[in-house]
Amino acid sequence: MRVIVFFDLPTLTAADLRSYRQFRKGLIKEGFIMLQESVYSKLVLNANVASQVRDRISKICPSDGIVQLMIITEKQYSDIEYLVGNASGDVISCVERTVEL
């Protein structure tokens, strides 16, 4: 499963910028990778883990702006169609599961 976070946060004041940076750093600390500006994705093992991630993300959300979260299956993620541009080589986008610990 994938957890995808979309956000649009204000960056007008110094306080806004600080909130933006803290939120972005929180996403990265949580293990999210940037797909494109203001869109981050994380691969999770199951719905329970996705729910836990959602709860942790909701705790670090800034009070202003828009933060949206979507949970999709790996199959749905692999069906993304690129209309312009190409897939980045640093993002895993296949339905096979390989977990190395």
Short mmCIF file of N, CA and C in Angstrom, two decimals:
data_model
loop_
_atom_site.label_atom_id
_atom_site.label_comp_id
_atom_site.label_asym_id
_atom_site.label_seq_id
_atom_site.Cartn_x
_atom_site.Cartn_y
_atom_site.Cartn_z
N MET A 1 0.84 -1.18 0.00
CA MET A 1 0.00 0.00 0.00
C MET A 1 0.88 1.24 0.00
N ARG A 2 0.32 2.31 -0.48
CA ARG A 2 1.01 3.60 -0.49
C ARG A 2 0.18 4.62 0.26
N VAL A 3 0.86 5.42 1.03
CA VAL A 3 0.25 6.58 1.66
C VAL A 3 0.81 7.78 0.91
N ILE A 4 -0.08 8.58 0.35
CA ILE A 4 0.34 9.76 -0.41
C ILE A 4 -0.22 10.99 0.29
N VAL A 5 0.66 11.96 0.52
CA VAL A 5 0.27 13.21 1.19
C VAL A 5 0.43 14.34 0.18
N PHE A 6 -0.63 15.12 0.03
CA PHE A 6 -0.65 16.30 -0.81
C PHE A 6 -0.82 17.50 0.11
N PHE A 7 -0.05 18.55 -0.10
CA PHE A 7 -0.25 19.71 0.77
C PHE A 7 0.00 21.01 0.03
N ASP A 8 -0.69 22.03 0.50
CA ASP A 8 -0.53 23.39 0.01
C ASP A 8 -0.55 24.28 1.25
N LEU A 9 0.62 24.71 1.64
CA LEU A 9 0.75 25.47 2.88
C LEU A 9 1.16 26.90 2.59
N PRO A 10 0.68 27.85 3.40
CA PRO A 10 1.07 29.25 3.19
C PRO A 10 2.55 29.45 3.53
N THR A 11 3.19 30.36 2.80
CA THR A 11 4.60 30.67 3.05
C THR A 11 4.83 32.18 3.02
N LEU A 12 3.86 32.93 3.51
CA LEU A 12 3.94 34.39 3.46
C LEU A 12 4.77 34.98 4.59
N THR A 13 4.64 34.44 5.77
CA THR A 13 5.34 35.00 6.93
C THR A 13 6.45 34.05 7.38
N ALA A 14 7.29 34.55 8.26
CA ALA A 14 8.36 33.72 8.82
C ALA A 14 7.77 32.53 9.58
N ALA A 15 6.67 32.75 10.28
CA ALA A 15 6.02 31.66 11.03
C ALA A 15 5.46 30.60 10.07
N ASP A 16 4.90 31.05 8.94
CA ASP A 16 4.40 30.13 7.92
C ASP A 16 5.54 29.27 7.37
N LEU A 17 6.65 29.90 7.05
CA LEU A 17 7.80 29.17 6.52
C LEU A 17 8.33 28.15 7.52
N ARG A 18 8.35 28.54 8.78
CA ARG A 18 8.81 27.63 9.83
C ARG A 18 7.88 26.41 9.92
N SER A 19 6.57 26.65 9.89
CA SER A 19 5.60 25.54 9.93
C SER A 19 5.76 24.63 8.72
N TYR A 20 5.96 25.23 7.56
CA TYR A 20 6.16 24.46 6.32
C TYR A 20 7.38 23.57 6.44
N ARG A 21 8.51 24.15 6.89
CA ARG A 21 9.75 23.38 7.01
C ARG A 21 9.61 22.25 8.03
N GLN A 22 8.97 22.53 9.16
CA GLN A 22 8.78 21.50 10.18
C GLN A 22 7.92 20.36 9.65
N PHE A 23 6.85 20.68 8.92
CA PHE A 23 5.97 19.65 8.38
C PHE A 23 6.72 18.79 7.36
N ARG A 24 7.44 19.44 6.46
CA ARG A 24 8.20 18.72 5.44
C ARG A 24 9.26 17.83 6.08
N LYS A 25 9.97 18.33 7.06
CA LYS A 25 10.98 17.52 7.76
C LYS A 25 10.32 16.36 8.50
N GLY A 26 9.12 16.59 9.04
CA GLY A 26 8.39 15.52 9.70
C GLY A 26 8.02 14.41 8.74
N LEU A 27 7.60 14.78 7.54
CA LEU A 27 7.28 13.78 6.51
C LEU A 27 8.52 12.96 6.16
N ILE A 28 9.63 13.63 5.96
CA ILE A 28 10.87 12.93 5.61
C ILE A 28 11.32 12.02 6.75
N LYS A 29 11.21 12.50 7.97
CA LYS A 29 11.56 11.68 9.14
C LYS A 29 10.67 10.45 9.24
N GLU A 30 9.43 10.58 8.82
CA GLU A 30 8.47 9.48 8.83
C GLU A 30 8.75 8.47 7.71
N GLY A 31 9.62 8.83 6.76
CA GLY A 31 9.99 7.91 5.69
C GLY A 31 9.36 8.21 4.35
N PHE A 32 8.75 9.37 4.21
CA PHE A 32 8.15 9.76 2.94
C PHE A 32 9.22 10.24 1.97
N ILE A 33 8.96 10.02 0.68
CA ILE A 33 9.83 10.55 -0.36
C ILE A 33 9.01 11.50 -1.22
N MET A 34 9.68 12.50 -1.78
CA MET A 34 8.99 13.49 -2.60
C MET A 34 8.77 12.95 -4.00
N LEU A 35 7.51 12.93 -4.44
CA LEU A 35 7.19 12.56 -5.81
C LEU A 35 7.29 13.78 -6.72
N GLN A 36 6.78 14.88 -6.23
CA GLN A 36 6.90 16.17 -6.88
C GLN A 36 6.64 17.20 -5.80
N GLU A 37 6.80 18.46 -6.13
CA GLU A 37 6.67 19.48 -5.10
C GLU A 37 5.31 19.37 -4.39
N SER A 38 5.35 19.28 -3.09
CA SER A 38 4.18 19.19 -2.21
C SER A 38 3.39 17.89 -2.36
N VAL A 39 4.01 16.85 -2.90
CA VAL A 39 3.40 15.52 -2.98
C VAL A 39 4.44 14.51 -2.51
N TYR A 40 4.13 13.83 -1.41
CA TYR A 40 5.06 12.87 -0.82
C TYR A 40 4.39 11.51 -0.71
N SER A 41 5.19 10.44 -0.82
CA SER A 41 4.67 9.09 -0.82
C SER A 41 5.49 8.21 0.11
N LYS A 42 4.80 7.23 0.70
CA LYS A 42 5.47 6.26 1.56
C LYS A 42 4.87 4.88 1.30
N LEU A 43 5.71 3.88 1.16
CA LEU A 43 5.29 2.50 1.00
C LEU A 43 5.07 1.91 2.39
N VAL A 44 3.89 1.32 2.62
CA VAL A 44 3.58 0.69 3.90
C VAL A 44 3.14 -0.75 3.66
N LEU A 45 3.22 -1.57 4.71
CA LEU A 45 2.95 -3.00 4.55
C LEU A 45 1.47 -3.35 4.49
N ASN A 46 0.65 -2.65 5.29
CA ASN A 46 -0.78 -3.01 5.32
C ASN A 46 -1.61 -1.83 5.79
N ALA A 47 -2.92 -2.03 5.86
CA ALA A 47 -3.85 -0.96 6.24
C ALA A 47 -3.64 -0.51 7.68
N ASN A 48 -3.26 -1.41 8.56
CA ASN A 48 -3.02 -1.02 9.95
C ASN A 48 -1.86 -0.05 10.07
N VAL A 49 -0.78 -0.33 9.36
CA VAL A 49 0.37 0.57 9.36
C VAL A 49 -0.01 1.90 8.72
N ALA A 50 -0.77 1.85 7.64
CA ALA A 50 -1.22 3.08 6.98
C ALA A 50 -2.04 3.94 7.93
N SER A 51 -2.88 3.31 8.73
CA SER A 51 -3.68 4.04 9.71
C SER A 51 -2.79 4.69 10.77
N GLN A 52 -1.77 3.98 11.20
CA GLN A 52 -0.83 4.53 12.19
C GLN A 52 -0.07 5.72 11.61
N VAL A 53 0.34 5.60 10.35
CA VAL A 53 1.04 6.70 9.68
C VAL A 53 0.11 7.90 9.58
N ARG A 54 -1.14 7.67 9.19
CA ARG A 54 -2.13 8.76 9.10
C ARG A 54 -2.26 9.48 10.43
N ASP A 55 -2.33 8.73 11.54
CA ASP A 55 -2.45 9.34 12.86
C ASP A 55 -1.23 10.19 13.19
N ARG A 56 -0.03 9.70 12.86
CA ARG A 56 1.19 10.47 13.16
C ARG A 56 1.28 11.72 12.30
N ILE A 57 0.88 11.62 11.04
CA ILE A 57 0.90 12.79 10.16
C ILE A 57 -0.10 13.84 10.63
N SER A 58 -1.26 13.41 11.08
CA SER A 58 -2.27 14.37 11.53
C SER A 58 -1.78 15.17 12.74
N LYS A 59 -0.88 14.60 13.51
CA LYS A 59 -0.34 15.29 14.69
C LYS A 59 0.68 16.37 14.32
N ILE A 60 1.32 16.26 13.16
CA ILE A 60 2.34 17.24 12.78
C ILE A 60 1.84 18.25 11.75
N CYS A 61 0.56 18.15 11.37
CA CYS A 61 0.01 19.09 10.38
C CYS A 61 -0.02 20.51 10.93
N PRO A 62 0.35 21.48 10.11
CA PRO A 62 0.22 22.88 10.52
C PRO A 62 -1.25 23.27 10.63
N SER A 63 -1.51 24.34 11.33
CA SER A 63 -2.90 24.76 11.55
C SER A 63 -3.50 25.45 10.32
N ASP A 64 -2.66 26.01 9.45
CA ASP A 64 -3.14 26.69 8.24
C ASP A 64 -2.79 25.88 7.00
N GLY A 65 -3.50 26.15 5.93
CA GLY A 65 -3.23 25.48 4.66
C GLY A 65 -4.09 24.26 4.46
N ILE A 66 -3.71 23.46 3.48
CA ILE A 66 -4.45 22.24 3.14
C ILE A 66 -3.47 21.07 3.14
N VAL A 67 -3.84 20.01 3.85
CA VAL A 67 -3.07 18.76 3.84
C VAL A 67 -4.07 17.65 3.56
N GLN A 68 -3.82 16.88 2.50
CA GLN A 68 -4.69 15.78 2.13
C GLN A 68 -3.88 14.49 2.14
N LEU A 69 -4.52 13.39 2.50
CA LEU A 69 -3.85 12.10 2.56
C LEU A 69 -4.69 11.08 1.82
N MET A 70 -4.03 10.24 1.03
CA MET A 70 -4.72 9.20 0.27
C MET A 70 -3.96 7.89 0.46
N ILE A 71 -4.70 6.82 0.69
CA ILE A 71 -4.11 5.49 0.83
C ILE A 71 -4.59 4.66 -0.36
N ILE A 72 -3.63 4.13 -1.12
CA ILE A 72 -3.96 3.33 -2.29
C ILE A 72 -3.13 2.05 -2.29
N THR A 73 -3.58 1.08 -3.06
CA THR A 73 -2.85 -0.18 -3.17
C THR A 73 -1.67 -0.02 -4.13
N GLU A 74 -0.76 -0.96 -4.06
CA GLU A 74 0.39 -0.94 -4.97
C GLU A 74 -0.05 -1.11 -6.42
N LYS A 75 -1.09 -1.88 -6.65
CA LYS A 75 -1.63 -2.06 -8.00
C LYS A 75 -2.15 -0.73 -8.53
N GLN A 76 -2.91 0.00 -7.71
CA GLN A 76 -3.41 1.30 -8.12
C GLN A 76 -2.25 2.26 -8.40
N TYR A 77 -1.24 2.22 -7.55
CA TYR A 77 -0.09 3.10 -7.73
C TYR A 77 0.65 2.77 -9.03
N SER A 78 0.79 1.49 -9.33
CA SER A 78 1.52 1.10 -10.53
C SER A 78 0.75 1.46 -11.80
N ASP A 79 -0.55 1.72 -11.68
CA ASP A 79 -1.36 2.10 -12.84
C ASP A 79 -1.32 3.60 -13.14
N ILE A 80 -0.47 4.36 -12.43
CA ILE A 80 -0.35 5.79 -12.71
C ILE A 80 0.10 5.97 -14.16
N GLU A 81 -0.60 6.84 -14.84
CA GLU A 81 -0.28 7.11 -16.24
C GLU A 81 0.39 8.47 -16.34
N TYR A 82 1.56 8.51 -16.93
CA TYR A 82 2.29 9.75 -17.13
C TYR A 82 1.84 10.38 -18.44
N LEU A 83 1.23 11.54 -18.37
CA LEU A 83 0.78 12.24 -19.56
C LEU A 83 1.91 13.07 -20.15
N VAL A 84 2.72 13.65 -19.29
CA VAL A 84 3.89 14.43 -19.70
C VAL A 84 5.02 14.06 -18.75
N GLY A 85 6.21 13.84 -19.26
CA GLY A 85 7.35 13.49 -18.42
C GLY A 85 7.47 11.98 -18.28
N ASN A 86 8.47 11.57 -17.52
CA ASN A 86 8.77 10.16 -17.34
C ASN A 86 8.86 9.82 -15.86
N ALA A 87 8.70 8.55 -15.56
CA ALA A 87 8.83 8.08 -14.18
C ALA A 87 10.26 8.26 -13.71
N SER A 88 10.42 8.63 -12.46
CA SER A 88 11.75 8.77 -11.88
C SER A 88 12.28 7.40 -11.52
N GLY A 89 13.55 7.18 -11.70
CA GLY A 89 14.16 5.88 -11.42
C GLY A 89 14.35 5.60 -9.94
N ASP A 90 14.19 6.62 -9.09
CA ASP A 90 14.42 6.40 -7.66
C ASP A 90 13.15 6.06 -6.89
N VAL A 91 12.02 5.85 -7.59
CA VAL A 91 10.76 5.50 -6.94
C VAL A 91 10.39 4.09 -7.35
N ILE A 92 10.10 3.25 -6.37
CA ILE A 92 9.69 1.88 -6.65
C ILE A 92 8.22 1.92 -7.05
N SER A 93 7.90 1.42 -8.23
CA SER A 93 6.51 1.44 -8.69
C SER A 93 6.18 0.13 -9.39
N CYS A 94 6.15 -0.93 -8.64
CA CYS A 94 5.78 -2.23 -9.19
C CYS A 94 4.91 -2.95 -8.17
N VAL A 95 4.20 -3.97 -8.61
CA VAL A 95 3.29 -4.67 -7.73
C VAL A 95 3.95 -5.80 -6.95
N GLU A 96 5.17 -6.21 -7.35
CA GLU A 96 5.85 -7.25 -6.60
C GLU A 96 6.32 -6.67 -5.27
N ARG A 97 6.30 -7.52 -4.24
CA ARG A 97 6.75 -7.09 -2.92
C ARG A 97 8.10 -7.72 -2.62
N THR A 98 9.04 -6.89 -2.32
CA THR A 98 10.35 -7.37 -1.88
C THR A 98 10.74 -6.52 -0.70
N VAL A 99 10.88 -7.15 0.45
CA VAL A 99 11.28 -6.44 1.65
C VAL A 99 12.56 -7.07 2.15
N GLU A 100 13.63 -6.31 2.18
CA GLU A 100 14.89 -6.79 2.70
C GLU A 100 15.18 -6.10 4.02
N LEU A 101 15.44 -6.88 5.03
CA LEU A 101 15.74 -6.30 6.34
C LEU A 101 17.16 -6.60 6.73
#
